[in-house]
């Protein structure tokens, strides 16, 4: 855990605040790679993940941006309403579940709305490395487009394409055209709201992009109908102990209560922190972290939200 000082809080677009964080005791912060996020302990006791959006070459500060979510479960409200300039915050060290692919010779970056945050850090890192990339930024209107002016004045601005949903038709994102010819060396990175993500990912799937060339980070889980959820059992392979998971509880909750620790973060199937190997049984995948191919393999699952299609899952715990 790190103690940081909020040295700047500013509105960067309608409904979006950015926070500049420096180490409270002074000195350099732990290094991070583009795509990394930090866990922020909000003043109301919640833990939320936010992508670092500044240049990873900077060691003196982290910058995060937070969209005030109208369906907020309390995290973004607290960040907008309760966190003030000069305040101390507790954060985790950066963790990267959305890294750039070392092997790619070209990178296509797609950011939708607040999904621009990890994409922006990627653009800085790729520019610093002299890599070949193109950044597509889609937003609902200019007033909601955080970092638009930073992108236009960035040293890599010639690689940036802006797509205003409320603007002329000829500048709107044409994902099928952009993704038409996957070459196996270009990698695609997508981050944004679920509708945007699904549109881009479906286009990539249609155009037969290899799954290993497609990287994505969801922000929020899709709504799932849980009314037909049933109870099931999990067995821990190390001890043979069996736990009943009631219909209204998650595997993570039941095991956590029993003192069995699984690292977790988002608790809604988007971050991948809790991924656990499944040795026997078929999971009912509820996450948006794995690809369709990884789901089909059924050899790992996210205990924070996923359930079981079989009466029992044997877990590698
Ligand atoms: Fe994020 Fe489970 S804690 S996917």
mmCIF file of C-alpha atoms and ligand atoms in Angstrom, residues 264-274 302 304, ligand 1:
data_model
loop_
_atom_site.group_PDB
_atom_site.id
_atom_site.type_symbol
_atom_site.label_atom_id
_atom_site.label_comp_id
_atom_site.label_asym_id
_atom_site.label_seq_id
_atom_site.Cartn_x
_atom_site.Cartn_y
_atom_site.Cartn_z
ATOM 1 C CA UNK A 264 -9.571 -10.084 -5.539
ATOM 2 C CA UNK A 265 -10.090 -6.590 -6.771
ATOM 3 C CA UNK A 266 -13.118 -5.650 -8.896
ATOM 4 C CA UNK A 267 -15.379 -8.428 -7.531
ATOM 5 C CA UNK A 268 -17.454 -8.278 -10.720
ATOM 6 C CA UNK A 269 -15.539 -10.358 -13.245
ATOM 7 C CA UNK A 270 -13.711 -7.671 -15.182
ATOM 8 C CA UNK A 271 -10.194 -7.461 -13.764
ATOM 9 C CA UNK A 272 -8.971 -11.076 -13.637
ATOM 10 C CA UNK A 273 -7.293 -10.749 -10.238
ATOM 11 C CA UNK A 274 -9.161 -13.691 -8.696
ATOM 12 C CA UNK A 302 -13.407 -16.105 -11.677
ATOM 13 C CA UNK A 304 -15.844 -13.467 -7.534
HETATM 14 FE FE1 LIG B 1 -11.855 -9.024 -10.623
HETATM 15 FE FE2 LIG B 1 -12.654 -11.460 -9.872
HETATM 16 S S1 LIG B 1 -11.865 -9.882 -8.639
HETATM 17 S S2 LIG B 1 -12.420 -10.702 -11.866
#
